[in-house]
mmCIF file of C-alpha atoms in Angstrom:
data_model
loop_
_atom_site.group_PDB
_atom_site.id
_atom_site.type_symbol
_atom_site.label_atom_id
_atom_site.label_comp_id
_atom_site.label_asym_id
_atom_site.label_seq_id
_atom_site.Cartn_x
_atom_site.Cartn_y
_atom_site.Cartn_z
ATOM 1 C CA UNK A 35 -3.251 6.965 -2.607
ATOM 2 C CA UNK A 36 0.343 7.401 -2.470
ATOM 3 C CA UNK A 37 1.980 8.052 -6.128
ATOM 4 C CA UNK A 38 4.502 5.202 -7.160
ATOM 5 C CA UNK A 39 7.851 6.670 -8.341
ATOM 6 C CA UNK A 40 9.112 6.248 -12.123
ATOM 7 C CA UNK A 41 11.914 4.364 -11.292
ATOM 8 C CA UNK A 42 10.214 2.336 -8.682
ATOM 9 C CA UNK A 43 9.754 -1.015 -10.832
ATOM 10 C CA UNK A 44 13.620 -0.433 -11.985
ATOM 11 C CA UNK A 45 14.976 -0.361 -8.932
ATOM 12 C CA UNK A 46 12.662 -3.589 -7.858
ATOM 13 C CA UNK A 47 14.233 -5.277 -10.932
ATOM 14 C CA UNK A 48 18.038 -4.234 -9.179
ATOM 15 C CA UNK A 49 16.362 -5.657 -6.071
ATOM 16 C CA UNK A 50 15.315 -9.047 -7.887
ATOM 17 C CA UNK A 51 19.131 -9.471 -9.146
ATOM 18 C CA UNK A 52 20.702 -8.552 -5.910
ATOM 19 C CA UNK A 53 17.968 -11.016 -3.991
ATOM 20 C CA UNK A 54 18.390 -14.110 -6.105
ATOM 21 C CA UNK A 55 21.909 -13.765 -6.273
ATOM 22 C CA UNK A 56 22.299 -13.866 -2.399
ATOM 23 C CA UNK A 57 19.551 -16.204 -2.389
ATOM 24 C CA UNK A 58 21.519 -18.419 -4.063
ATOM 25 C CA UNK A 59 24.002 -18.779 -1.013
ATOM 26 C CA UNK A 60 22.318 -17.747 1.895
ATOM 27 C CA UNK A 61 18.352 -18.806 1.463
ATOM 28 C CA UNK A 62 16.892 -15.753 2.270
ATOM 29 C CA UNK A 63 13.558 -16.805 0.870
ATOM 30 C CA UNK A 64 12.203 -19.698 -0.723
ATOM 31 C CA UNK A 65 10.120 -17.464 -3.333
ATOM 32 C CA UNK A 66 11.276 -18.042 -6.951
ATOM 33 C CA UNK A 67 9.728 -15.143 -8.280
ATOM 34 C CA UNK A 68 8.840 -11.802 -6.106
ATOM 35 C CA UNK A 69 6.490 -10.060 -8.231
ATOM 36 C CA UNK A 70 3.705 -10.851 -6.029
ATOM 37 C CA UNK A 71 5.741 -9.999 -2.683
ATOM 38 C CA UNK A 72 6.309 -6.483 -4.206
ATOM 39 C CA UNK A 73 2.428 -5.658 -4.903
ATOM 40 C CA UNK A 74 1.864 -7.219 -1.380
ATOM 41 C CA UNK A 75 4.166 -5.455 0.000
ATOM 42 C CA UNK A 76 3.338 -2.002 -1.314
ATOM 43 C CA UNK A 77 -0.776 -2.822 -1.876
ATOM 44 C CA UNK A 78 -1.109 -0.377 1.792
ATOM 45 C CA UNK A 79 -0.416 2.362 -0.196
ATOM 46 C CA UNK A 80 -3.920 2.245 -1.496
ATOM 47 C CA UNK A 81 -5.584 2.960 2.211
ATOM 48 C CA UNK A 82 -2.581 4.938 3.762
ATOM 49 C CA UNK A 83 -3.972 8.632 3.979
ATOM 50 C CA UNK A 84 -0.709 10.144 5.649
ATOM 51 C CA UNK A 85 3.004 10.393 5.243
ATOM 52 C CA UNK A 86 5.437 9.536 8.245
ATOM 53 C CA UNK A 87 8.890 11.273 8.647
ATOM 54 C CA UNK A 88 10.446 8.490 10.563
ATOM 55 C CA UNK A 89 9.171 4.647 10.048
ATOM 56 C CA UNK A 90 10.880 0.807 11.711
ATOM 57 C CA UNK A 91 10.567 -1.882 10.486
ATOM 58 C CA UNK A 92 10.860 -4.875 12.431
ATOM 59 C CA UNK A 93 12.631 -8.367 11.686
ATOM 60 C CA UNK A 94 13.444 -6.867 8.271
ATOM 61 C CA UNK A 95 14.929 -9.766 6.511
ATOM 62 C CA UNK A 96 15.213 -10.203 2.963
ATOM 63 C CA UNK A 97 13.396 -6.618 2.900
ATOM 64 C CA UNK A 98 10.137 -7.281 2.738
ATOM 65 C CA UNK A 99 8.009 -5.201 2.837
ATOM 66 C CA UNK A 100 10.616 -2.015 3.903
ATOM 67 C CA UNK A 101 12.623 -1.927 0.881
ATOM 68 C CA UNK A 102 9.494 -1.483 -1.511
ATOM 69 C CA UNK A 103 8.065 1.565 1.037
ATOM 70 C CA UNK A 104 11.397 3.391 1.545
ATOM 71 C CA UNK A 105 11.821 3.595 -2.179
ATOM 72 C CA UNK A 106 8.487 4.798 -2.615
ATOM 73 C CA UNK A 107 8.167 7.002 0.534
ATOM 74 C CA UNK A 108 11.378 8.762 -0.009
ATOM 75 C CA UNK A 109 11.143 11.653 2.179
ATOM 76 C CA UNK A 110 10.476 8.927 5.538
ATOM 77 C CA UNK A 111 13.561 7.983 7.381
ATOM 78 C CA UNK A 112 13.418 4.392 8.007
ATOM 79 C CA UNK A 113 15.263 1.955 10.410
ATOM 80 C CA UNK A 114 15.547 -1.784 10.060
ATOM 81 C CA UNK A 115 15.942 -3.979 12.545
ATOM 82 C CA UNK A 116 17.484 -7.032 11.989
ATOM 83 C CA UNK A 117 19.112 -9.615 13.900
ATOM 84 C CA UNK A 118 20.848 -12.279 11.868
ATOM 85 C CA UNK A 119 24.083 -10.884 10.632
ATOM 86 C CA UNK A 120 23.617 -12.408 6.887
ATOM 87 C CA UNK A 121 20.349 -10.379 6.572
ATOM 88 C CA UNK A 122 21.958 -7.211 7.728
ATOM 89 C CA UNK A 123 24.657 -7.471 5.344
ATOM 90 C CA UNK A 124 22.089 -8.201 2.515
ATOM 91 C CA UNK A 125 20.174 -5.031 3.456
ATOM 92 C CA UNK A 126 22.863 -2.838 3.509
ATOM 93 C CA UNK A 127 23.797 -3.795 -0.376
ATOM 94 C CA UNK A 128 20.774 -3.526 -1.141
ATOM 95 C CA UNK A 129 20.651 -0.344 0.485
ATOM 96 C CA UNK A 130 23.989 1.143 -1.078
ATOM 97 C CA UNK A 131 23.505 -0.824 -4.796
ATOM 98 C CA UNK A 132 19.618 1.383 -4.973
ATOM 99 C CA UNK A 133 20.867 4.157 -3.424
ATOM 100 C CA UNK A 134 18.633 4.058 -0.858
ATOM 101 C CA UNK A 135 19.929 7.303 1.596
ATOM 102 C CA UNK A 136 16.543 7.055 3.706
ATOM 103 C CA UNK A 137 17.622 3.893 5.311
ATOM 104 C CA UNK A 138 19.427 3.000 8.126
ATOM 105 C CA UNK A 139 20.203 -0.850 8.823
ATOM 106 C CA UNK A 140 21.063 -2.080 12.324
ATOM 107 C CA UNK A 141 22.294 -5.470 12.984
ATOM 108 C CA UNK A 142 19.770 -6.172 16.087
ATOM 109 C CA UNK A 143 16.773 -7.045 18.016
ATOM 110 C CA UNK A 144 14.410 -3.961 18.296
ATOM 111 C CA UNK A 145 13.978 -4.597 21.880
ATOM 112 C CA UNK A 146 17.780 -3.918 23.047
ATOM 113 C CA UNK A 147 18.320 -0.815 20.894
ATOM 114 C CA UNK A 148 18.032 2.870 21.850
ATOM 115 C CA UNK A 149 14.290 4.380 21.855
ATOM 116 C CA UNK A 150 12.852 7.229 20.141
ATOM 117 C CA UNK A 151 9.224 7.787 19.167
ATOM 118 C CA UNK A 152 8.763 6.847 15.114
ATOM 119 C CA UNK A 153 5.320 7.992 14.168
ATOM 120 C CA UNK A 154 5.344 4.798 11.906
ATOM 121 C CA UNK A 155 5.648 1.211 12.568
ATOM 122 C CA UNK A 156 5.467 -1.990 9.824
ATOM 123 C CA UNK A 157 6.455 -5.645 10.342
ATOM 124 C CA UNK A 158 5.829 -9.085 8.587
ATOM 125 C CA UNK A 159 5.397 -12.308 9.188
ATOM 126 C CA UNK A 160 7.533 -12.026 12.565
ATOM 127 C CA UNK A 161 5.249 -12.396 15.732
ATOM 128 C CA UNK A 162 2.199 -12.204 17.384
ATOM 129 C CA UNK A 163 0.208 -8.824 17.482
ATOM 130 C CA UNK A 164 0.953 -8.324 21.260
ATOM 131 C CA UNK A 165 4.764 -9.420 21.146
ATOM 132 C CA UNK A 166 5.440 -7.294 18.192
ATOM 133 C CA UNK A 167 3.383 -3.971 20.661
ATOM 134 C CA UNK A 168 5.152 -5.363 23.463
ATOM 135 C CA UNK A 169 9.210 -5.137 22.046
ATOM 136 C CA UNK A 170 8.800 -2.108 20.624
ATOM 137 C CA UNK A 171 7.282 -0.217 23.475
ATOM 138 C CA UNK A 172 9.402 2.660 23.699
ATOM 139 C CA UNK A 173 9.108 3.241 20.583
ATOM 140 C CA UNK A 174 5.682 4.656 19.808
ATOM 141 C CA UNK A 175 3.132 7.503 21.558
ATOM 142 C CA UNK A 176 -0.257 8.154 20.715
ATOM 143 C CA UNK A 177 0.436 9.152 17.356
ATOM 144 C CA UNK A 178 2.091 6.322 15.975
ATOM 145 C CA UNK A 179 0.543 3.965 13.466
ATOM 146 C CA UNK A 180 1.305 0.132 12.696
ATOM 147 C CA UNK A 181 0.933 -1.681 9.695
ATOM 148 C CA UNK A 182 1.730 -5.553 9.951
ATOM 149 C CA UNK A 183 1.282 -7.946 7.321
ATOM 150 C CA UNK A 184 -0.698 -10.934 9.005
ATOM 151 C CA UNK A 185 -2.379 -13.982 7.682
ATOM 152 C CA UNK A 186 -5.282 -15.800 8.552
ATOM 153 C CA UNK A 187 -4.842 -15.505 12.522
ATOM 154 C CA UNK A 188 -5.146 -11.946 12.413
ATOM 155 C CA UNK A 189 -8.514 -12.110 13.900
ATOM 156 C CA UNK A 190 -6.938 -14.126 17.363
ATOM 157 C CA UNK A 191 -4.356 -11.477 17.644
ATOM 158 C CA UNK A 192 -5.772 -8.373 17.804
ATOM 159 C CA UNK A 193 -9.123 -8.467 20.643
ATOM 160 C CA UNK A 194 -8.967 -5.359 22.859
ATOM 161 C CA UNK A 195 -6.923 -3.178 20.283
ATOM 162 C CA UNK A 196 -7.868 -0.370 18.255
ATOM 163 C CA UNK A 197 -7.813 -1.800 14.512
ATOM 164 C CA UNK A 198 -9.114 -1.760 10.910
ATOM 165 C CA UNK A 199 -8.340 -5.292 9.204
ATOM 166 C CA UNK A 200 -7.626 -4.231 5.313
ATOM 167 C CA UNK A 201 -8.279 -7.990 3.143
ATOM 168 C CA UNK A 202 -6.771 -8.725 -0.219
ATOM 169 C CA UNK A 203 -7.950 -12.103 -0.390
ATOM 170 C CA UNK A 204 -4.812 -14.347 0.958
ATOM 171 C CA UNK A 205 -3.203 -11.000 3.097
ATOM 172 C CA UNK A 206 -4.599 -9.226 6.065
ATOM 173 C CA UNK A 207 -3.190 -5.662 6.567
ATOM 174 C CA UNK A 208 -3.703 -4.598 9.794
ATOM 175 C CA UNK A 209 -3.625 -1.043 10.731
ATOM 176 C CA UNK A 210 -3.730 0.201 14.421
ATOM 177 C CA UNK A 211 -3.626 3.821 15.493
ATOM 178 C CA UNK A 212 -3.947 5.538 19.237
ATOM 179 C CA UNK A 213 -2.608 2.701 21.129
ATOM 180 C CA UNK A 214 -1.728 4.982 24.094
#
């Protein structure tokens, strides 16, 4: 297991602030309290036996789940990718009001943006299995994992692929490795 920071659950408090009061205007999320996002979001951390250098995260929007890794796997340069302007915007306060130096946010759709190999890959609630593989290809070798935060479907997703399905009653956290 992965140790949790001290300020972790002060900074998610910042994050709370900062998220309801964009919420407010822009409807980022229809969640009135995050609580349970956060522990869903960072619950991986419990099965996760290595630590990547350089990590995407795909269709990033409110932040969900990168915001809650990057401030506890500090030492893992992560890119965001997303592609509505609004959400961008959001993640880059977020990113300058928590001080968050191991992010980079870019305003765009994985698929039209320059490749290089990340040894790391997480997305949720954005696509199918296969789609999510099939934009980022370019992006990962042989020694690249994935973790994406699926629901009930997982099971219809994921035939023919090399994966362990990791259940916390209402989440399924798939994990693939040596997709090459």
């Amino acid at each position: 297991m992965i140790d949790i920071p001290d300020n972790f659950y002060e900074k998610c408090d910042k994050f709370k602030e900062i998220l309801y009061k964009f919420n407010t205007i822009h409807s980022f999320t229809t969640y009135k309290n995050i609580d349970d996002v956060i522990e869903d979001s960072i619950k991986p951390l419990e099965f996760l036996n290595f630590y990547p250098k350089n990590a995407i995260d795909i269709g990033s929007g409110a932040g969900f789940p990168a915001i809650f890794l990057a401030l506890i796997l500090k030492d893992c340069k992560w890119s965001l990718y997303e592609p509505h302007t609004k959400k961008s915007s959001f993640l880059n306060y977020v990113k300058v009001a928590l001080n968050l130096e191991n992010i980079i946010v870019y305003n765009a759709k994985i698929e039209s943006c320059k490749k290089f190999i990340a040894d790391f890959i997480t997305s949720r609630a954005v696509m199918k299995t296969k789609d999510l593989l099939q934009i980022c290809n370019g992006f990962y070798d042989e020694n690249t994992k994935f973790l994406f935060y699926k629901g009930s479907s997982v099971e219809d997703e994921i035939q023919d692929l090399n994966t362990k399905i990791f259940n916390d009653g209402v989440r399924n956290y798939l994990f693939m490795e040596k997709l090459c």
